[in-house]
PDB file of C-alpha atoms and ligand atoms in Angstrom:
ATOM      1  CA  MET A1005     -23.685   6.123   4.864  1.00 56.00           C
ATOM      2  CA  SER A1006     -24.728   5.582   1.321  1.00 69.00           C
ATOM      3  CA  GLY A1007     -23.167   3.630  -1.476  1.00 93.00           C
ATOM      4  CA  LYS A1008     -22.815   0.085  -2.642  1.00 97.00           C
ATOM      5  CA  ILE A1009     -20.693  -2.668  -1.147  1.00 98.00           C
ATOM      6  CA  TYR A1010     -19.516  -5.905  -2.725  1.00 98.00           C
ATOM      7  CA  TYR A1011     -20.258  -8.682  -0.269  1.00 97.00           C
ATOM      8  CA  ASN A1012     -19.343 -12.239  -1.255  1.00 97.00           C
ATOM      9  CA  GLY A1013     -20.499 -11.955  -4.844  1.00 97.00           C
ATOM     10  CA  ASN A1014     -23.491  -9.672  -4.198  1.00 97.00           C
ATOM     11  CA  ILE A1015     -23.703  -5.905  -4.448  1.00 97.00           C
ATOM     12  CA  VAL A1016     -25.663  -4.564  -1.506  1.00 97.00           C
ATOM     13  CA  ASP A1017     -26.506  -1.182  -0.018  1.00 97.00           C
ATOM     14  CA  ARG A1018     -23.964   0.101   2.520  1.00 95.00           C
ATOM     15  CA  GLU A1019     -26.452  -0.155   5.392  1.00 95.00           C
ATOM     16  CA  ASN A1020     -27.121  -3.824   4.642  1.00 94.00           C
ATOM     17  CA  ALA A1021     -23.435  -4.810   4.659  1.00 95.00           C
ATOM     18  CA  LYS A1022     -22.993  -6.067   8.230  1.00 94.00           C
ATOM     19  CA  VAL A1023     -20.183  -7.798  10.132  1.00 94.00           C
ATOM     20  CA  ASP A1024     -21.097 -10.758  12.337  1.00 97.00           C
ATOM     21  CA  ILE A1025     -19.703 -10.324  15.881  1.00 98.00           C
ATOM     22  CA  GLU A1026     -18.017 -13.704  15.477  1.00 98.00           C
ATOM     23  CA  ASP A1027     -16.327 -12.797  12.226  1.00 98.00           C
ATOM     24  CA  ARG A1028     -12.678 -13.761  12.737  1.00 98.00           C
ATOM     25  CA  GLY A1029     -11.547 -10.619  10.941  1.00 98.00           C
ATOM     26  CA  TYR A1030     -13.343  -8.615  13.628  1.00 98.00           C
ATOM     27  CA  GLN A1031     -12.232 -10.753  16.583  1.00 98.00           C
ATOM     28  CA  PHE A1032      -8.673 -11.765  15.629  1.00 98.00           C
ATOM     29  CA  ALA A1033      -7.698  -9.507  12.689  1.00 98.00           C
ATOM     30  CA  ASP A1034      -7.707 -12.868  10.894  1.00 98.00           C
ATOM     31  CA  GLY A1035      -7.645 -11.735   7.302  1.00 98.00           C
ATOM     32  CA  VAL A1036      -5.840  -9.970   4.472  1.00 99.00           C
ATOM     33  CA  TYR A1037      -6.566  -6.993   2.247  1.00 99.00           C
ATOM     34  CA  GLU A1038      -5.654  -4.859  -0.747  1.00 99.00           C
ATOM     35  CA  VAL A1039      -6.070  -1.245  -1.794  1.00 98.00           C
ATOM     36  CA  VAL A1040      -6.272  -0.605  -5.537  1.00 98.00           C
ATOM     37  CA  ALA A1041      -6.366   2.741  -7.343  1.00 97.00           C
ATOM     38  CA  PHE A1042      -8.710   3.403 -10.250  1.00 96.00           C
ATOM     39  CA  TYR A1043      -7.898   6.399 -12.454  1.00 95.00           C
ATOM     40  CA  HIS A1044     -10.930   7.681 -14.365  1.00 92.00           C
ATOM     41  CA  GLY A1045     -12.616   4.327 -13.844  1.00 93.00           C
ATOM     42  CA  GLU A1046      -9.596   2.364 -15.150  1.00 94.00           C
ATOM     43  CA  PRO A1047      -7.925   0.034 -12.659  1.00 97.00           C
ATOM     44  CA  PHE A1048      -4.195   0.513 -12.112  1.00 97.00           C
ATOM     45  CA  THR A1049      -2.194  -2.732 -11.591  1.00 98.00           C
ATOM     46  CA  LEU A1050      -5.384  -4.550 -10.550  1.00 98.00           C
ATOM     47  CA  ASN A1051      -4.007  -7.931 -11.652  1.00 98.00           C
ATOM     48  CA  GLU A1052      -0.920  -7.537  -9.468  1.00 98.00           C
ATOM     49  CA  HIS A1053      -3.035  -6.530  -6.460  1.00 98.00           C
ATOM     50  CA  MET A1054      -5.450  -9.447  -6.832  1.00 98.00           C
ATOM     51  CA  GLU A1055      -2.592 -11.890  -7.328  1.00 98.00           C
ATOM     52  CA  ARG A1056      -0.994 -10.573  -4.129  1.00 98.00           C
ATOM     53  CA  LEU A1057      -4.344 -10.911  -2.323  1.00 99.00           C
ATOM     54  CA  VAL A1058      -4.632 -14.567  -3.320  1.00 98.00           C
ATOM     55  CA  PHE A1059      -0.984 -15.081  -2.271  1.00 98.00           C
ATOM     56  CA  SER A1060      -1.438 -13.321   1.113  1.00 98.00           C
ATOM     57  CA  ALA A1061      -4.557 -15.410   1.757  1.00 98.00           C
ATOM     58  CA  SER A1062      -2.796 -18.665   0.861  1.00 98.00           C
ATOM     59  CA  GLU A1063       0.064 -17.748   3.233  1.00 98.00           C
ATOM     60  CA  ILE A1064      -2.444 -17.749   6.104  1.00 98.00           C
ATOM     61  CA  ASP A1065      -4.263 -20.866   4.919  1.00 98.00           C
ATOM     62  CA  ILE A1066      -7.258 -19.163   3.290  1.00 98.00           C
ATOM     63  CA  GLU A1067      -8.192 -20.405  -0.150  1.00 98.00           C
ATOM     64  CA  LEU A1068      -9.650 -17.757  -2.452  1.00 98.00           C
ATOM     65  CA  PRO A1069     -11.101 -17.994  -5.942  1.00 98.00           C
ATOM     66  CA  PRO A1070      -8.416 -17.472  -8.641  1.00 98.00           C
ATOM     67  CA  ALA A1071      -7.219 -13.885  -9.176  1.00 98.00           C
ATOM     68  CA  GLU A1072      -8.906 -13.734 -12.632  1.00 98.00           C
ATOM     69  CA  ILE A1073     -12.313 -14.133 -10.994  1.00 98.00           C
ATOM     70  CA  LEU A1074     -11.600 -11.473  -8.359  1.00 98.00           C
ATOM     71  CA  ILE A1075     -10.383  -9.094 -11.090  1.00 98.00           C
ATOM     72  CA  LYS A1076     -13.663  -9.501 -12.993  1.00 98.00           C
ATOM     73  CA  GLU A1077     -15.697  -9.055  -9.822  1.00 98.00           C
ATOM     74  CA  ALA A1078     -13.802  -5.871  -8.903  1.00 98.00           C
ATOM     75  CA  LYS A1079     -14.296  -4.344 -12.352  1.00 98.00           C
ATOM     76  CA  ASN A1080     -18.008  -5.199 -12.382  1.00 98.00           C
ATOM     77  CA  TYR A1081     -18.449  -3.841  -8.874  1.00 98.00           C
ATOM     78  CA  ILE A1082     -16.766  -0.487  -9.635  1.00 97.00           C
ATOM     79  CA  LYS A1083     -19.091  -0.058 -12.633  1.00 97.00           C
ATOM     80  CA  GLU A1084     -22.071  -0.362 -10.277  1.00 96.00           C
ATOM     81  CA  THR A1085     -20.819   2.429  -7.999  1.00 97.00           C
ATOM     82  CA  GLU A1086     -20.703   6.207  -8.257  1.00 96.00           C
ATOM     83  CA  TYR A1087     -16.980   5.811  -9.108  1.00 96.00           C
ATOM     84  CA  ALA A1088     -17.601   4.103 -12.456  1.00 95.00           C
ATOM     85  CA  ASP A1089     -15.629   6.777 -14.348  1.00 93.00           C
ATOM     86  CA  LYS A1090     -13.856   8.588 -11.522  1.00 93.00           C
ATOM     87  CA  ASN A1091     -10.622   8.335  -9.589  1.00 94.00           C
ATOM     88  CA  ALA A1092     -11.287   5.836  -6.829  1.00 96.00           C
ATOM     89  CA  LYS A1093      -9.713   3.723  -4.153  1.00 97.00           C
ATOM     90  CA  LEU A1094     -10.955   0.153  -3.944  1.00 98.00           C
ATOM     91  CA  TYR A1095     -10.612  -1.531  -0.556  1.00 98.00           C
ATOM     92  CA  VAL A1096     -10.762  -5.329  -0.765  1.00 98.00           C
ATOM     93  CA  GLN A1097     -10.850  -7.320   2.450  1.00 98.00           C
ATOM     94  CA  VAL A1098     -10.883 -11.036   3.084  1.00 98.00           C
ATOM     95  CA  SER A1099     -11.795 -12.424   6.479  1.00 98.00           C
ATOM     96  CA  ARG A1100     -11.413 -16.092   7.326  1.00 98.00           C
ATOM     97  CA  GLY A1101     -15.132 -16.088   8.041  1.00 98.00           C
ATOM     98  CA  VAL A1102     -17.496 -16.635  10.957  1.00 98.00           C
ATOM     99  CA  ALA A1103     -16.962 -19.246  13.681  1.00 98.00           C
ATOM    100  CA  SER A1104     -17.442 -19.542  17.419  1.00 98.00           C
ATOM    101  CA  ARG A1105     -14.460 -17.763  19.017  1.00 98.00           C
ATOM    102  CA  SER A1106     -11.470 -20.071  19.433  1.00 98.00           C
ATOM    103  CA  HIS A1107      -7.837 -19.451  18.473  1.00 98.00           C
ATOM    104  CA  ALA A1108      -7.595 -22.539  16.270  1.00 98.00           C
ATOM    105  CA  TYR A1109     -10.004 -22.102  13.358  1.00 98.00           C
ATOM    106  CA  PRO A1110     -12.230 -24.944  12.196  1.00 98.00           C
ATOM    107  CA  ASP A1111     -11.462 -26.682   8.892  1.00 97.00           C
ATOM    108  CA  GLY A1112     -13.455 -25.767   5.808  1.00 95.00           C
ATOM    109  CA  MET A1113     -14.349 -22.204   6.722  1.00 97.00           C
ATOM    110  CA  GLU A1114     -16.008 -19.971   4.118  1.00 97.00           C
ATOM    111  CA  PRO A1115     -14.021 -16.740   3.707  1.00 98.00           C
ATOM    112  CA  ILE A1116     -15.897 -13.450   3.449  1.00 98.00           C
ATOM    113  CA  ILE A1117     -14.775 -11.097   0.678  1.00 98.00           C
ATOM    114  CA  ILE A1118     -15.896  -7.486   0.729  1.00 98.00           C
ATOM    115  CA  MET A1119     -15.051  -4.575  -1.553  1.00 98.00           C
ATOM    116  CA  LYS A1120     -15.726  -0.918  -0.924  1.00 98.00           C
ATOM    117  CA  ALA A1121     -15.062   1.899  -3.356  1.00 97.00           C
ATOM    118  CA  GLY A1122     -14.239   5.351  -2.045  1.00 96.00           C
ATOM    119  CA  PRO A1123     -12.655   8.559  -3.291  1.00 95.00           C
ATOM    120  CA  LEU A1124      -8.948   8.353  -4.102  1.00 93.00           C
ATOM    121  CA  ASP A1125      -8.336  11.407  -1.875  1.00 85.00           C
ATOM    122  CA  PRO A1126      -5.137  12.557  -3.515  1.00 85.00           C
ATOM    123  CA  ASN A1127      -2.469  14.078  -1.323  1.00 95.00           C
ATOM    124  CA  PRO A1128      -2.110  17.852  -1.652  1.00 96.00           C
ATOM    125  CA  GLU A1129      -0.186  18.787  -4.780  1.00 96.00           C
ATOM    126  CA  LYS A1130       2.237  20.762  -2.576  1.00 97.00           C
ATOM    127  CA  TYR A1131       3.461  17.514  -1.002  1.00 98.00           C
ATOM    128  CA  PHE A1132       4.472  16.143  -4.398  1.00 97.00           C
ATOM    129  CA  GLN A1133       6.074  19.362  -5.584  1.00 97.00           C
ATOM    130  CA  GLU A1134       7.913  20.349  -2.397  1.00 98.00           C
ATOM    131  CA  GLY A1135       8.354  17.035  -0.583  1.00 98.00           C
ATOM    132  CA  VAL A1136       7.313  15.900   2.886  1.00 98.00           C
ATOM    133  CA  LYS A1137       8.789  15.140   6.294  1.00 98.00           C
ATOM    134  CA  ILE A1138       9.128  11.611   7.689  1.00 98.00           C
ATOM    135  CA  ILE A1139      10.061  10.347  11.136  1.00 98.00           C
ATOM    136  CA  THR A1140      11.897   7.147  12.034  1.00 98.00           C
ATOM    137  CA  LEU A1141      10.767   4.561  14.579  1.00 98.00           C
ATOM    138  CA  PRO A1142      11.763   1.042  15.618  1.00 98.00           C
ATOM    139  CA  ASP A1143       9.980  -1.654  13.600  1.00 98.00           C
ATOM    140  CA  GLU A1144       7.838  -3.458  16.154  1.00 97.00           C
ATOM    141  CA  ARG A1145       6.000  -5.739  13.753  1.00 98.00           C
ATOM    142  CA  TRP A1146       6.121  -9.493  13.254  1.00 98.00           C
ATOM    143  CA  SER A1147       8.446 -11.328  10.845  1.00 98.00           C
ATOM    144  CA  ARG A1148       5.895 -11.997   8.084  1.00 98.00           C
ATOM    145  CA  CYS A1149       5.399  -8.446   6.826  1.00 98.00           C
ATOM    146  CA  TYR A1150       5.273  -9.695   3.210  1.00 98.00           C
ATOM    147  CA  ILE A1151       1.681 -10.773   3.947  1.00 98.00           C
ATOM    148  CA  LYS A1152      -0.776  -7.894   3.557  1.00 99.00           C
ATOM    149  CA  SER A1153      -2.496  -8.686   6.831  1.00 98.00           C
ATOM    150  CA  ILE A1154      -5.356  -6.662   8.307  1.00 98.00           C
ATOM    151  CA  ALA A1155      -3.538  -6.882  11.676  1.00 98.00           C
ATOM    152  CA  LEU A1156      -2.107  -3.370  11.479  1.00 98.00           C
ATOM    153  CA  LEU A1157      -1.751  -2.155  15.077  1.00 98.00           C
ATOM    154  CA  PRO A1158       1.984  -1.303  14.890  1.00 98.00           C
ATOM    155  CA  ASN A1159       1.405   0.428  11.548  1.00 98.00           C
ATOM    156  CA  ILE A1160      -1.513   2.563  12.711  1.00 98.00           C
ATOM    157  CA  LEU A1161       0.307   3.580  15.910  1.00 98.00           C
ATOM    158  CA  ALA A1162       3.394   4.511  13.874  1.00 98.00           C
ATOM    159  CA  LYS A1163       1.311   6.561  11.427  1.00 98.00           C
ATOM    160  CA  LYS A1164      -0.395   8.387  14.279  1.00 98.00           C
ATOM    161  CA  LYS A1165       3.019   9.256  15.795  1.00 98.00           C
ATOM    162  CA  ALA A1166       4.085  10.598  12.413  1.00 98.00           C
ATOM    163  CA  LYS A1167       0.966  12.771  12.133  1.00 98.00           C
ATOM    164  CA  LYS A1168       1.497  14.094  15.663  1.00 98.00           C
ATOM    165  CA  ALA A1169       5.054  15.037  14.690  1.00 98.00           C
ATOM    166  CA  GLY A1170       3.752  16.897  11.632  1.00 98.00           C
ATOM    167  CA  ALA A1171       5.182  14.221   9.338  1.00 98.00           C
ATOM    168  CA  TYR A1172       3.677  12.365   6.397  1.00 98.00           C
ATOM    169  CA  GLU A1173       5.003   8.926   7.275  1.00 98.00           C
ATOM    170  CA  ALA A1174       6.957   6.891   9.827  1.00 98.00           C
ATOM    171  CA  ILE A1175       9.820   4.812   8.446  1.00 98.00           C
ATOM    172  CA  MET A1176      10.675   1.778  10.517  1.00 98.00           C
ATOM    173  CA  THR A1177      14.134   0.476  11.379  1.00 98.00           C
ATOM    174  CA  ARG A1178      15.128  -3.054  12.374  1.00 98.00           C
ATOM    175  CA  ASP A1179      18.616  -4.002  13.582  1.00 98.00           C
ATOM    176  CA  GLY A1180      20.112  -0.757  12.259  1.00 98.00           C
ATOM    177  CA  PHE A1181      18.547  -1.033   8.788  1.00 98.00           C
ATOM    178  CA  ILE A1182      15.441   0.613   7.380  1.00 98.00           C
ATOM    179  CA  THR A1183      12.527  -1.580   6.381  1.00 98.00           C
ATOM    180  CA  GLU A1184       9.554   0.451   5.097  1.00 98.00           C
ATOM    181  CA  GLY A1185       6.896   2.984   6.040  1.00 98.00           C
ATOM    182  CA  SER A1186       3.703   2.254   7.952  1.00 98.00           C
ATOM    183  CA  SER A1187       1.885   2.154   4.592  1.00 98.00           C
ATOM    184  CA  SER A1188       4.592   2.745   1.993  1.00 98.00           C
ATOM    185  CA  ASN A1189       7.960   1.541   0.702  1.00 99.00           C
ATOM    186  CA  ILE A1190      11.096   3.660   0.722  1.00 99.00           C
ATOM    187  CA  PHE A1191      13.771   4.426  -1.873  1.00 99.00           C
ATOM    188  CA  ILE A1192      16.957   6.467  -1.831  1.00 98.00           C
ATOM    189  CA  VAL A1193      18.955   7.804  -4.782  1.00 98.00           C
ATOM    190  CA  GLU A1194      22.757   7.730  -4.732  1.00 97.00           C
ATOM    191  CA  ASP A1195      24.871   8.703  -7.769  1.00 95.00           C
ATOM    192  CA  GLU A1196      21.885   8.276 -10.099  1.00 95.00           C
ATOM    193  CA  THR A1197      21.261   4.758  -8.762  1.00 98.00           C
ATOM    194  CA  ILE A1198      17.906   3.988  -7.213  1.00 98.00           C
ATOM    195  CA  ILE A1199      18.238   1.884  -4.064  1.00 98.00           C
ATOM    196  CA  THR A1200      15.512   0.208  -2.014  1.00 99.00           C
ATOM    197  CA  PRO A1201      15.543  -2.474   0.685  1.00 98.00           C
ATOM    198  CA  PRO A1202      15.154  -6.016  -0.737  1.00 98.00           C
ATOM    199  CA  ALA A1203      11.759  -7.717  -0.697  1.00 98.00           C
ATOM    200  CA  THR A1204      12.458  -9.942   2.298  1.00 98.00           C
ATOM    201  CA  ASN A1205       9.876 -11.174   4.808  1.00 98.00           C
ATOM    202  CA  TYR A1206      10.360  -7.894   6.707  1.00 98.00           C
ATOM    203  CA  ILE A1207       8.622  -5.692   4.136  1.00 98.00           C
ATOM    204  CA  LEU A1208       5.545  -5.726   1.961  1.00 98.00           C
ATOM    205  CA  ASN A1209       6.640  -5.988  -1.654  1.00 98.00           C
ATOM    206  CA  GLY A1210       4.595  -2.981  -2.754  1.00 98.00           C
ATOM    207  CA  ILE A1211       3.026  -2.971  -6.185  1.00 98.00           C
ATOM    208  CA  THR A1212       4.098   0.666  -6.622  1.00 98.00           C
ATOM    209  CA  ARG A1213       7.606  -0.381  -5.518  1.00 98.00           C
ATOM    210  CA  GLN A1214       7.566  -3.040  -8.246  1.00 98.00           C
ATOM    211  CA  THR A1215       6.303  -0.496 -10.778  1.00 98.00           C
ATOM    212  CA  VAL A1216       9.309   1.724 -10.018  1.00 98.00           C
ATOM    213  CA  ILE A1217      11.797  -1.147 -10.152  1.00 98.00           C
ATOM    214  CA  ASN A1218      10.448  -2.977 -13.190  1.00 98.00           C
ATOM    215  CA  ARG A1219       8.978  -0.188 -15.314  1.00 98.00           C
ATOM    216  CA  LEU A1220       9.788   3.395 -14.452  1.00 98.00           C
ATOM    217  CA  ALA A1221      13.482   3.143 -13.556  1.00 98.00           C
ATOM    218  CA  PRO A1222      14.341   0.996 -16.627  1.00 98.00           C
ATOM    219  CA  GLU A1223      12.351   3.364 -18.890  1.00 97.00           C
ATOM    220  CA  LEU A1224      14.380   6.269 -17.496  1.00 98.00           C
ATOM    221  CA  ASN A1225      17.622   4.264 -17.752  1.00 98.00           C
ATOM    222  CA  TYR A1226      18.315   4.295 -14.041  1.00 98.00           C
ATOM    223  CA  GLU A1227      20.055   1.399 -12.392  1.00 98.00           C
ATOM    224  CA  VAL A1228      18.144  -0.120  -9.469  1.00 98.00           C
ATOM    225  CA  LYS A1229      19.712  -1.915  -6.534  1.00 98.00           C
ATOM    226  CA  GLU A1230      17.692  -3.886  -4.019  1.00 98.00           C
ATOM    227  CA  GLU A1231      19.983  -3.832  -1.018  1.00 98.00           C
ATOM    228  CA  SER A1232      19.781  -3.270   2.719  1.00 98.00           C
ATOM    229  CA  ILE A1233      20.010   0.412   3.670  1.00 98.00           C
ATOM    230  CA  PRO A1234      21.601   1.233   7.031  1.00 98.00           C
ATOM    231  CA  TYR A1235      19.767   3.826   9.079  1.00 98.00           C
ATOM    232  CA  TYR A1236      22.815   6.140   8.908  1.00 97.00           C
ATOM    233  CA  THR A1237      22.878   5.934   5.122  1.00 98.00           C
ATOM    234  CA  LEU A1238      19.275   7.097   5.048  1.00 98.00           C
ATOM    235  CA  LEU A1239      20.144  10.086   7.230  1.00 97.00           C
ATOM    236  CA  ASN A1240      23.039  11.102   4.991  1.00 97.00           C
ATOM    237  CA  THR A1241      21.630  10.533   1.533  1.00 98.00           C
ATOM    238  CA  ASP A1242      20.659  13.266  -0.953  1.00 96.00           C
ATOM    239  CA  GLN A1243      17.305  11.972  -2.164  1.00 98.00           C
ATOM    240  CA  VAL A1244      14.562   9.917  -0.578  1.00 98.00           C
ATOM    241  CA  PHE A1245      11.112   9.032  -1.845  1.00 98.00           C
ATOM    242  CA  LEU A1246       8.206   6.850  -0.780  1.00 99.00           C
ATOM    243  CA  THR A1247       5.943   4.669  -2.905  1.00 98.00           C
ATOM    244  CA  GLY A1248       2.457   3.305  -2.343  1.00 98.00           C
ATOM    245  CA  THR A1249      -0.944   3.008  -3.964  1.00 98.00           C
ATOM    246  CA  THR A1250      -2.328   6.153  -2.324  1.00 97.00           C
ATOM    247  CA  THR A1251       1.096   7.693  -1.602  1.00 98.00           C
ATOM    248  CA  GLU A1252       2.027   7.319  -5.290  1.00 97.00           C
ATOM    249  CA  ILE A1253       5.608   8.701  -5.601  1.00 98.00           C
ATOM    250  CA  MET A1254       6.207  11.021  -2.648  1.00 98.00           C
ATOM    251  CA  PRO A1255       9.462  12.989  -2.311  1.00 98.00           C
ATOM    252  CA  VAL A1256      10.928  13.293   1.200  1.00 98.00           C
ATOM    253  CA  VAL A1257      12.848  16.453   2.134  1.00 98.00           C
ATOM    254  CA  GLN A1258      13.104  16.070   5.911  1.00 98.00           C
ATOM    255  CA  ILE A1259      13.860  13.100   8.189  1.00 98.00           C
ATOM    256  CA  ASN A1260      13.144  13.834  11.850  1.00 98.00           C
ATOM    257  CA  ASP A1261      14.946  17.202  12.309  1.00 97.00           C
ATOM    258  CA  LYS A1262      17.378  16.712   9.467  1.00 98.00           C
ATOM    259  CA  VAL A1263      16.976  18.209   6.008  1.00 98.00           C
ATOM    260  CA  VAL A1264      17.538  15.757   3.129  1.00 98.00           C
ATOM    261  CA  GLY A1265      20.169  16.959   0.616  1.00 96.00           C
ATOM    262  CA  ASN A1266      19.531  20.593  -0.252  1.00 96.00           C
ATOM    263  CA  GLY A1267      15.926  20.384   0.960  1.00 98.00           C
ATOM    264  CA  LYS A1268      14.530  20.323  -2.593  1.00 98.00           C
ATOM    265  CA  VAL A1269      13.048  17.489  -4.637  1.00 98.00           C
ATOM    266  CA  GLY A1270      15.932  15.885  -6.564  1.00 98.00           C
ATOM    267  CA  LYS A1271      16.126  15.316 -10.319  1.00 98.00           C
ATOM    268  CA  GLU A1272      15.747  11.527 -10.350  1.00 98.00           C
ATOM    269  CA  THR A1273      12.877  11.601  -7.860  1.00 98.00           C
ATOM    270  CA  LYS A1274      11.074  14.214  -9.955  1.00 98.00           C
ATOM    271  CA  GLU A1275      11.520  12.185 -13.132  1.00 98.00           C
ATOM    272  CA  ILE A1276      10.158   9.052 -11.495  1.00 98.00           C
ATOM    273  CA  PHE A1277       7.222  11.003 -10.077  1.00 98.00           C
ATOM    274  CA  GLU A1278       6.419  12.453 -13.509  1.00 97.00           C
ATOM    275  CA  ALA A1279       6.757   9.080 -15.238  1.00 97.00           C
ATOM    276  CA  PHE A1280       4.357   7.595 -12.679  1.00 97.00           C
ATOM    277  CA  ARG A1281       1.811  10.345 -13.324  1.00 95.00           C
ATOM    278  CA  GLU A1282       2.049   9.714 -17.013  1.00 95.00           C
ATOM    279  CA  LEU A1283       1.583   5.976 -16.524  1.00 95.00           C
ATOM    280  CA  THR A1284      -1.541   6.379 -14.395  1.00 94.00           C
ATOM    281  CA  GLY A1285      -2.989   9.115 -16.575  1.00 84.00           C
ATOM    282  CA  PHE A1286      -3.900  10.870 -13.378  1.00 66.00           C
ATOM    283  CA  VAL A1287      -5.170  14.406 -13.897  1.00 53.00           C
ATOM    284  CA  ARG A1288      -5.662  16.425 -10.761  1.00 47.00           C
ATOM    285  CA  GLY A1289      -9.015  18.020 -10.121  1.00 40.00           C
ATOM    286  CA  LYS A1290     -11.056  15.679 -12.318  1.00 40.00           C
TER     287      LYS A1290
HETATM  288  C1  LIG B1369       3.335  -1.735   5.101  1.00 67.50           C
HETATM  289  C2  LIG B1369       3.170  -1.310   3.670  1.00 67.50           C
HETATM  290  N1  LIG B1369       4.249  -1.261   2.887  1.00 67.50           N
HETATM  291  C3  LIG B1369       4.158  -0.865   1.598  1.00 67.50           C
HETATM  292  C4  LIG B1369       2.947  -0.485   1.042  1.00 67.50           C
HETATM  293  C5  LIG B1369       2.877  -0.053  -0.392  1.00 67.50           C
HETATM  294  O1  LIG B1369       2.292  -1.070  -1.167  1.00 67.50           O
HETATM  295  P1  LIG B1369       1.534  -0.785  -2.528  1.00 67.50           P
HETATM  296  O2  LIG B1369       2.488  -0.053  -3.404  1.00 67.50           O
HETATM  297  O3  LIG B1369       1.213  -2.136  -3.048  1.00 67.50           O
HETATM  298  O4  LIG B1369       0.330   0.024  -2.193  1.00 67.50           O
HETATM  299  C6  LIG B1369       1.791  -0.544   1.826  1.00 67.50           C
HETATM  300  C7  LIG B1369       0.498  -0.173   1.263  1.00 67.50           C
HETATM  301  O5  LIG B1369      -0.485  -0.063   1.937  1.00 67.50           O
HETATM  302  C8  LIG B1369       1.907  -0.974   3.176  1.00 67.50           C
HETATM  303  O6  LIG B1369       0.822  -1.055   3.965  1.00 67.50           O
END
C-alpha cells in the first residue's frame, strides 16, 4: 500500500495514515464525503464538490474550513501524488473526529479531513457505447439523502444486488416514484425533453446531474424538466441514462428484464454523453 495521503493539512505516506478506533467516522459512520474526478491532472467541478462537502458537513453540525481553502489543499495534494498529470479520482472524507464512544458527541470536536487519490478506473467503453442494465429496488434509506453521508449501508447492499443480477446499477423507488441510483442520478428522455426527479431531500443533488441540467442540455437546446417520475413511466420510456462522477453519462438499455426503447442508445443520450466527454477533455487510454 504505497502512495500519499492528505491527513488534516499534512501529506503523509499511506502506511502512516491511521484511523483511531474511537474515530466517530469508524464507529458511527459520523461523517461526510466527496468524490472528485481529475482529467489529466485538471480538477473537474472541484469547486462545486467542495462547496457541497462544506454544506453536507454543516447539515450534520460539523464546521469545516471554507471551500476555497479545501480547493487549494486538494489541488496541492494531487500535485504531490503520482496522479499529478493523470486521470484520477479524489476521495475526500470528513469525520467528526475522535471521542470516547457515546451517541451524543461532545461540543468543540476537531473534524478529521483526509484525501486519497486513486485511478479514475473508467468504465469499459462498451458500456458507454451500447448501454447497461439496471435493476429496481425499494429505497430503504433515510429522509436526508441530500447529505453526502458516509453512512452508505443501503447503497452498498443495493449495488451488490445489482452486480449479482449482472446489472450496472440499482435504481431505488419510493412511494411509486423513482429517486436515484445507489451512486448515481437518473434521467429519462421523452419527446426530446430531458426529465429527472427534482432535487428534494430524497436524492443527492449530483454535480454531474447539475452539469447536465445547467450546461449540457441548454448547450444542446434541450428542455429540462425536474419532475417526479413514476416507476411505471420509467419502465415505459424510450431513453434512460445515469449520471455521476465516476459513472459519467451512462446509457441504460435494460431495466430488470425489460428492454428500454429499441434497446439502442438514443440520440439525445448520445449527444449528452458526447458533450460531457468534450467538456471533461477525457481521452481514453491516456
Ligand atoms: C446516492 C448518489 N446519488 C447521486 C450521485 C451522483 O453524484 P455526483 O454527480 O456528484 O457524483 C452519487 C455519487 O456518488 C451518489 O452516491
